[in-house]
Structure formats: structure tokens, C-alpha cells
Amino acid sequence: MMIMAADTIDTSWACPQCTFKNHIGNKACEMCQYPKPGVNTLDQDQPPSESATLKFKKLIQNAASTSKLFNTAATTATASTSTSNGTHGGATATKSVQELEEEIEILHLQKEDLRKLVSERTQELDSLKKLDHEHQNVRQRWQEHEEKVGNELSNVRSYTEELKREVEELKTQNRHLQSKSTSHDVLKN
């Protein structure tokens, strides 16, 4: 009798929007995120008070301390199922409803953790893209500045060459004038 009761326990609810069978503990549909009928939507928007990891640990602890009575009923159900399937000696292991619910809950927690991780990684990637864009802008400005300085340096070099030629020309003129002056002084005396 107890086995029959365990088999008839409804552990899911059908989404009114997409008809997907959701775990009884879900507050919204896994497929379309439609809120579970009869659940206060204000509770869904509030962040959970416990981290998913802490919930996972508590769930594992609860799974380890499952009552022996339920395990006995599950063992009896497994034995009767394996006998009816023609497998003897427990070759096929059947999980109890509680174990399946716990596995589903663990998977939900892992899914939640993965969603958070993907969200964090997406934000990091977005910030890296933004930094890369800023880096490219700075690099472009630096290259433009380098070209401008290179042009100015080239102009300064050509101007310096012009000044050197003028200085040489002036030196030549100065020597010529000095030699004339010396010649003129010699002639005067």
C-alpha cells in the first residue's frame, strides 16, 4: 500500500502557458518563465537569501539523512519492480521519488549557478571589449601624434640644415671681409 502512495505523489505542475511539466518546487516555468499559479510574484523578484551553493550543501545533507522508513519502502518498490521486469538480485537500480526530486533540485541549483556564471562572464567580456575599444582609440591617437612629431622633426632638421648653410655662407663672407680688411690695412700703412 505504501508503495502505491509513493508512486501517485504528484511532484510536478503543468505550466498554463506552454504545458511543460515543472518540478513542484519551481516558482516559474523552466521553459517560458511563466509564474507558477498561486505563487506570489513578489517573492520571485527578490534575491534568494541563501546562495545556491549553500542550498546545494543543505540538500546533500538532507539527502544523506533520508528516513530509513522511506528507504525501506523504496527498496521494496525496487525489489518488486525488478521482479516484475524479470531481473533478479537488484541488477537494475530504481531511484525513489525523493532521490529523483533531490537530483532535480541539484540540477536546478547547478543551472542557477551556471546562469550566474554566464552572466558574470558576459559582463567581463563586455568590459574587456570596452577596454579594447578604448585601447584602440588611444593607440590611434598615439600613432597620429607620432606621425605629427615625425613631420615636425623632419621640418626642424631641414630648417637646421638651412641655418647651417647660412652660417657657413656668413663665415665665408666674414673671412672674405676680414681678408679685405687686412689687405686694406696693409695698404694704408
PDB file of C-alpha atoms in Angstrom:
ATOM      1  CA  MET A   1       0.000   0.000   0.000  1.00  0.00           C
ATOM      2  CA  MET A   2       2.751   2.426   0.905  1.00  0.00           C
ATOM      3  CA  ILE A   3       4.435   1.830  -2.454  1.00  0.00           C
ATOM      4  CA  MET A   4       1.275   2.796  -4.292  1.00  0.00           C
ATOM      5  CA  ALA A   5       1.091   6.062  -2.354  1.00  0.00           C
ATOM      6  CA  ALA A   6       4.699   6.915  -3.243  1.00  0.00           C
ATOM      7  CA  ASP A   7       4.001   6.259  -6.933  1.00  0.00           C
ATOM      8  CA  THR A   8       0.939   8.527  -7.025  1.00  0.00           C
ATOM      9  CA  ILE A   9       2.536  11.586  -5.408  1.00  0.00           C
ATOM     10  CA  ASP A  10       2.369  14.466  -7.885  1.00  0.00           C
ATOM     11  CA  THR A  11       5.838  16.050  -7.957  1.00  0.00           C
ATOM     12  CA  SER A  12       5.246  18.409 -10.856  1.00  0.00           C
ATOM     13  CA  TRP A  13       2.948  21.121 -12.116  1.00  0.00           C
ATOM     14  CA  ALA A  14       1.988  21.876 -15.700  1.00  0.00           C
ATOM     15  CA  CYS A  15       2.633  25.377 -16.988  1.00  0.00           C
ATOM     16  CA  PRO A  16      -0.658  27.001 -18.060  1.00  0.00           C
ATOM     17  CA  GLN A  17       1.132  28.804 -20.890  1.00  0.00           C
ATOM     18  CA  CYS A  18       3.316  26.111 -22.532  1.00  0.00           C
ATOM     19  CA  THR A  19       2.143  22.929 -20.688  1.00  0.00           C
ATOM     20  CA  PHE A  20       5.704  21.975 -19.705  1.00  0.00           C
ATOM     21  CA  LYS A  21       5.854  19.712 -16.612  1.00  0.00           C
ATOM     22  CA  ASN A  22       7.862  21.604 -13.985  1.00  0.00           C
ATOM     23  CA  HIS A  23       9.263  20.427 -10.656  1.00  0.00           C
ATOM     24  CA  ILE A  24       6.893  21.164  -7.806  1.00  0.00           C
ATOM     25  CA  GLY A  25       9.483  23.460  -6.166  1.00  0.00           C
ATOM     26  CA  ASN A  26       9.845  25.746  -9.223  1.00  0.00           C
ATOM     27  CA  LYS A  27       8.230  29.149  -8.825  1.00  0.00           C
ATOM     28  CA  ALA A  28       8.279  29.733 -12.590  1.00  0.00           C
ATOM     29  CA  CYS A  29       8.241  27.558 -15.688  1.00  0.00           C
ATOM     30  CA  GLU A  30      11.690  26.343 -16.781  1.00  0.00           C
ATOM     31  CA  MET A  31      10.829  26.790 -20.447  1.00  0.00           C
ATOM     32  CA  CYS A  32       8.892  30.057 -20.680  1.00  0.00           C
ATOM     33  CA  GLN A  33       9.448  31.584 -17.190  1.00  0.00           C
ATOM     34  CA  TYR A  34       5.677  31.867 -16.701  1.00  0.00           C
ATOM     35  CA  PRO A  35       4.933  32.185 -12.951  1.00  0.00           C
ATOM     36  CA  LYS A  36       3.556  29.137 -11.168  1.00  0.00           C
ATOM     37  CA  PRO A  37      -0.155  29.590 -10.431  1.00  0.00           C
ATOM     38  CA  GLY A  38      -0.773  30.538  -6.817  1.00  0.00           C
ATOM     39  CA  VAL A  39       2.785  31.780  -6.230  1.00  0.00           C
ATOM     40  CA  ASN A  40       3.260  35.355  -5.068  1.00  0.00           C
ATOM     41  CA  THR A  41       5.229  37.098  -7.855  1.00  0.00           C
ATOM     42  CA  LEU A  42       6.834  39.477  -5.364  1.00  0.00           C
ATOM     43  CA  ASP A  43       8.731  36.540  -3.874  1.00  0.00           C
ATOM     44  CA  GLN A  44      10.186  35.673  -7.288  1.00  0.00           C
ATOM     45  CA  ASP A  45      11.716  39.091  -7.848  1.00  0.00           C
ATOM     46  CA  GLN A  46      13.502  39.116  -4.518  1.00  0.00           C
ATOM     47  CA  PRO A  47      17.011  37.643  -4.493  1.00  0.00           C
ATOM     48  CA  PRO A  48      17.374  34.385  -2.598  1.00  0.00           C
ATOM     49  CA  SER A  49      18.552  34.733   0.957  1.00  0.00           C
ATOM     50  CA  GLU A  50      20.911  31.771   0.592  1.00  0.00           C
ATOM     51  CA  SER A  51      23.455  31.186  -2.113  1.00  0.00           C
ATOM     52  CA  ALA A  52      22.859  28.301  -4.477  1.00  0.00           C
ATOM     53  CA  THR A  53      25.956  26.569  -3.123  1.00  0.00           C
ATOM     54  CA  LEU A  54      24.620  26.714   0.439  1.00  0.00           C
ATOM     55  CA  LYS A  55      21.273  25.335  -0.736  1.00  0.00           C
ATOM     56  CA  PHE A  56      23.140  22.583  -2.563  1.00  0.00           C
ATOM     57  CA  LYS A  57      25.046  21.632   0.601  1.00  0.00           C
ATOM     58  CA  LYS A  58      21.846  21.576   2.657  1.00  0.00           C
ATOM     59  CA  LEU A  59      20.156  19.468   0.019  1.00  0.00           C
ATOM     60  CA  ILE A  60      23.013  16.954   0.055  1.00  0.00           C
ATOM     61  CA  GLN A  61      22.869  16.803   3.867  1.00  0.00           C
ATOM     62  CA  ASN A  62      19.111  16.224   3.736  1.00  0.00           C
ATOM     63  CA  ALA A  63      19.576  13.535   1.111  1.00  0.00           C
ATOM     64  CA  ALA A  64      22.098  11.754   3.319  1.00  0.00           C
ATOM     65  CA  SER A  65      19.720  11.790   6.262  1.00  0.00           C
ATOM     66  CA  THR A  66      16.636  10.499   4.423  1.00  0.00           C
ATOM     67  CA  SER A  67      14.452   8.470   6.740  1.00  0.00           C
ATOM     68  CA  LYS A  68      15.003   4.706   6.857  1.00  0.00           C
ATOM     69  CA  LEU A  69      11.280   4.145   6.521  1.00  0.00           C
ATOM     70  CA  PHE A  70      11.235   5.819   3.108  1.00  0.00           C
ATOM     71  CA  ASN A  71      14.374   3.925   2.071  1.00  0.00           C
ATOM     72  CA  THR A  72      12.719   0.673   3.125  1.00  0.00           C
ATOM     73  CA  ALA A  73       9.671   1.499   1.023  1.00  0.00           C
ATOM     74  CA  ALA A  74      11.927   2.414  -1.919  1.00  0.00           C
ATOM     75  CA  THR A  75      13.863  -0.847  -1.532  1.00  0.00           C
ATOM     76  CA  THR A  76      10.594  -2.789  -1.519  1.00  0.00           C
ATOM     77  CA  ALA A  77       9.470  -0.906  -4.620  1.00  0.00           C
ATOM     78  CA  THR A  78      12.790  -1.632  -6.331  1.00  0.00           C
ATOM     79  CA  ALA A  79      12.558  -5.313  -5.486  1.00  0.00           C
ATOM     80  CA  SER A  80       9.002  -5.569  -6.777  1.00  0.00           C
ATOM     81  CA  THR A  81       9.876  -3.645  -9.923  1.00  0.00           C
ATOM     82  CA  SER A  82      12.930  -5.761 -10.678  1.00  0.00           C
ATOM     83  CA  THR A  83      10.925  -8.923 -10.077  1.00  0.00           C
ATOM     84  CA  SER A  84       8.176  -7.771 -12.422  1.00  0.00           C
ATOM     85  CA  ASN A  85      10.740  -6.793 -15.068  1.00  0.00           C
ATOM     86  CA  GLY A  86      12.342 -10.209 -14.876  1.00  0.00           C
ATOM     87  CA  THR A  87      15.626  -9.002 -13.363  1.00  0.00           C
ATOM     88  CA  HIS A  88      16.551 -10.673 -10.147  1.00  0.00           C
ATOM     89  CA  GLY A  89      19.059  -9.701  -7.488  1.00  0.00           C
ATOM     90  CA  GLY A  90      18.728  -5.917  -7.984  1.00  0.00           C
ATOM     91  CA  ALA A  91      20.673  -5.713 -11.279  1.00  0.00           C
ATOM     92  CA  THR A  92      18.646  -2.620 -12.244  1.00  0.00           C
ATOM     93  CA  ALA A  93      18.676   0.138  -9.651  1.00  0.00           C
ATOM     94  CA  THR A  94      15.488   2.182  -9.373  1.00  0.00           C
ATOM     95  CA  LYS A  95      15.601   5.549  -7.688  1.00  0.00           C
ATOM     96  CA  SER A  96      12.967   6.667  -5.258  1.00  0.00           C
ATOM     97  CA  VAL A  97      10.797   9.694  -5.885  1.00  0.00           C
ATOM     98  CA  GLN A  98      12.651  11.565  -3.138  1.00  0.00           C
ATOM     99  CA  GLU A  99      16.038  10.799  -4.740  1.00  0.00           C
ATOM    100  CA  LEU A 100      14.774  11.957  -8.119  1.00  0.00           C
ATOM    101  CA  GLU A 101      13.373  15.152  -6.581  1.00  0.00           C
ATOM    102  CA  GLU A 102      16.704  15.790  -4.895  1.00  0.00           C
ATOM    103  CA  GLU A 103      18.580  15.191  -8.143  1.00  0.00           C
ATOM    104  CA  ILE A 104      16.243  17.578  -9.916  1.00  0.00           C
ATOM    105  CA  GLU A 105      16.773  20.176  -7.200  1.00  0.00           C
ATOM    106  CA  ILE A 106      20.550  19.744  -7.509  1.00  0.00           C
ATOM    107  CA  LEU A 107      20.284  20.205 -11.270  1.00  0.00           C
ATOM    108  CA  HIS A 108      18.201  23.351 -10.745  1.00  0.00           C
ATOM    109  CA  LEU A 109      20.840  24.740  -8.391  1.00  0.00           C
ATOM    110  CA  GLN A 110      23.599  23.898 -10.857  1.00  0.00           C
ATOM    111  CA  LYS A 111      21.589  25.540 -13.619  1.00  0.00           C
ATOM    112  CA  GLU A 112      21.192  28.670 -11.458  1.00  0.00           C
ATOM    113  CA  ASP A 113      24.935  28.715 -10.741  1.00  0.00           C
ATOM    114  CA  LEU A 114      25.703  28.314 -14.447  1.00  0.00           C
ATOM    115  CA  ARG A 115      23.351  31.166 -15.350  1.00  0.00           C
ATOM    116  CA  LYS A 116      25.106  33.400 -12.812  1.00  0.00           C
ATOM    117  CA  LEU A 117      28.496  32.344 -14.151  1.00  0.00           C
ATOM    118  CA  VAL A 118      27.454  33.031 -17.744  1.00  0.00           C
ATOM    119  CA  SER A 119      26.099  36.418 -16.685  1.00  0.00           C
ATOM    120  CA  GLU A 120      29.347  37.287 -14.888  1.00  0.00           C
ATOM    121  CA  ARG A 121      31.462  36.118 -17.834  1.00  0.00           C
ATOM    122  CA  THR A 122      29.291  38.114 -20.239  1.00  0.00           C
ATOM    123  CA  GLN A 123      29.781  41.251 -18.140  1.00  0.00           C
ATOM    124  CA  GLU A 124      33.532  40.616 -18.007  1.00  0.00           C
ATOM    125  CA  LEU A 125      33.619  40.110 -21.765  1.00  0.00           C
ATOM    126  CA  ASP A 126      31.663  43.317 -22.319  1.00  0.00           C
ATOM    127  CA  SER A 127      34.067  45.261 -20.097  1.00  0.00           C
ATOM    128  CA  LEU A 128      37.048  43.709 -21.935  1.00  0.00           C
ATOM    129  CA  LYS A 129      35.532  44.723 -25.276  1.00  0.00           C
ATOM    130  CA  LYS A 130      35.050  48.244 -23.949  1.00  0.00           C
ATOM    131  CA  LEU A 131      38.660  48.358 -22.721  1.00  0.00           C
ATOM    132  CA  ASP A 132      39.883  47.030 -26.067  1.00  0.00           C
ATOM    133  CA  HIS A 133      37.918  49.748 -27.884  1.00  0.00           C
ATOM    134  CA  GLU A 134      39.420  52.414 -25.618  1.00  0.00           C
ATOM    135  CA  HIS A 135      42.886  50.887 -26.153  1.00  0.00           C
ATOM    136  CA  GLN A 136      42.421  51.044 -29.940  1.00  0.00           C
ATOM    137  CA  ASN A 137      41.413  54.722 -29.679  1.00  0.00           C
ATOM    138  CA  VAL A 138      44.474  55.539 -27.567  1.00  0.00           C
ATOM    139  CA  ARG A 139      46.699  53.610 -29.974  1.00  0.00           C
ATOM    140  CA  GLN A 140      45.271  55.508 -32.958  1.00  0.00           C
ATOM    141  CA  ARG A 141      45.806  58.871 -31.214  1.00  0.00           C
ATOM    142  CA  TRP A 142      49.363  57.817 -30.329  1.00  0.00           C
ATOM    143  CA  GLN A 143      50.100  56.889 -33.966  1.00  0.00           C
ATOM    144  CA  GLU A 144      48.657  60.204 -35.191  1.00  0.00           C
ATOM    145  CA  HIS A 145      50.761  62.060 -32.613  1.00  0.00           C
ATOM    146  CA  GLU A 146      53.854  60.061 -33.617  1.00  0.00           C
ATOM    147  CA  GLU A 147      53.311  60.980 -37.285  1.00  0.00           C
ATOM    148  CA  LYS A 148      52.826  64.641 -36.370  1.00  0.00           C
ATOM    149  CA  VAL A 149      56.016  64.674 -34.258  1.00  0.00           C
ATOM    150  CA  GLY A 150      57.879  62.863 -37.055  1.00  0.00           C
ATOM    151  CA  ASN A 151      56.802  65.534 -39.544  1.00  0.00           C
ATOM    152  CA  GLU A 152      57.767  68.318 -37.134  1.00  0.00           C
ATOM    153  CA  LEU A 153      61.160  66.684 -36.543  1.00  0.00           C
ATOM    154  CA  SER A 154      61.725  66.432 -40.293  1.00  0.00           C
ATOM    155  CA  ASN A 155      60.833  70.131 -40.641  1.00  0.00           C
ATOM    156  CA  VAL A 156      63.220  71.035 -37.797  1.00  0.00           C
ATOM    157  CA  ARG A 157      66.044  69.030 -39.453  1.00  0.00           C
ATOM    158  CA  SER A 158      65.530  70.730 -42.809  1.00  0.00           C
ATOM    159  CA  TYR A 159      65.419  74.130 -41.094  1.00  0.00           C
ATOM    160  CA  THR A 160      68.599  73.218 -39.189  1.00  0.00           C
ATOM    161  CA  GLU A 161      70.315  72.342 -42.479  1.00  0.00           C
ATOM    162  CA  GLU A 162      69.247  75.695 -43.923  1.00  0.00           C
ATOM    163  CA  LEU A 163      70.644  77.511 -40.906  1.00  0.00           C
ATOM    164  CA  LYS A 164      73.948  75.601 -41.164  1.00  0.00           C
ATOM    165  CA  ARG A 165      74.283  76.615 -44.820  1.00  0.00           C
ATOM    166  CA  GLU A 166      73.554  80.235 -43.935  1.00  0.00           C
ATOM    167  CA  VAL A 167      76.121  80.111 -41.110  1.00  0.00           C
ATOM    168  CA  GLU A 168      78.743  78.683 -43.493  1.00  0.00           C
ATOM    169  CA  GLU A 169      77.902  81.343 -46.034  1.00  0.00           C
ATOM    170  CA  LEU A 170      78.202  84.040 -43.402  1.00  0.00           C
ATOM    171  CA  LYS A 171      81.538  82.597 -42.227  1.00  0.00           C
ATOM    172  CA  THR A 172      82.793  82.650 -45.796  1.00  0.00           C
ATOM    173  CA  GLN A 173      81.663  86.235 -46.226  1.00  0.00           C
ATOM    174  CA  ASN A 174      83.219  87.148 -42.887  1.00  0.00           C
ATOM    175  CA  ARG A 175      86.596  85.633 -43.913  1.00  0.00           C
ATOM    176  CA  HIS A 176      86.441  87.401 -47.209  1.00  0.00           C
ATOM    177  CA  LEU A 177      85.718  90.689 -45.489  1.00  0.00           C
ATOM    178  CA  GLN A 178      88.480  90.097 -42.943  1.00  0.00           C
ATOM    179  CA  SER A 179      90.951  89.367 -45.696  1.00  0.00           C
ATOM    180  CA  LYS A 180      89.921  92.567 -47.493  1.00  0.00           C
ATOM    181  CA  SER A 181      90.219  94.457 -44.259  1.00  0.00           C
ATOM    182  CA  THR A 182      93.670  93.050 -43.616  1.00  0.00           C
ATOM    183  CA  SER A 183      94.690  93.868 -47.172  1.00  0.00           C
ATOM    184  CA  HIS A 184      93.312  97.335 -46.829  1.00  0.00           C
ATOM    185  CA  ASP A 185      95.168  97.889 -43.539  1.00  0.00           C
ATOM    186  CA  VAL A 186      98.399  96.722 -45.081  1.00  0.00           C
ATOM    187  CA  LEU A 187      97.961  99.109 -47.959  1.00  0.00           C
ATOM    188  CA  LYS A 188      97.294 102.005 -45.621  1.00  0.00           C
ATOM    189  CA  ASN A 189     100.461 101.509 -43.722  1.00  0.00           C
TER     190      ASN A 189
END
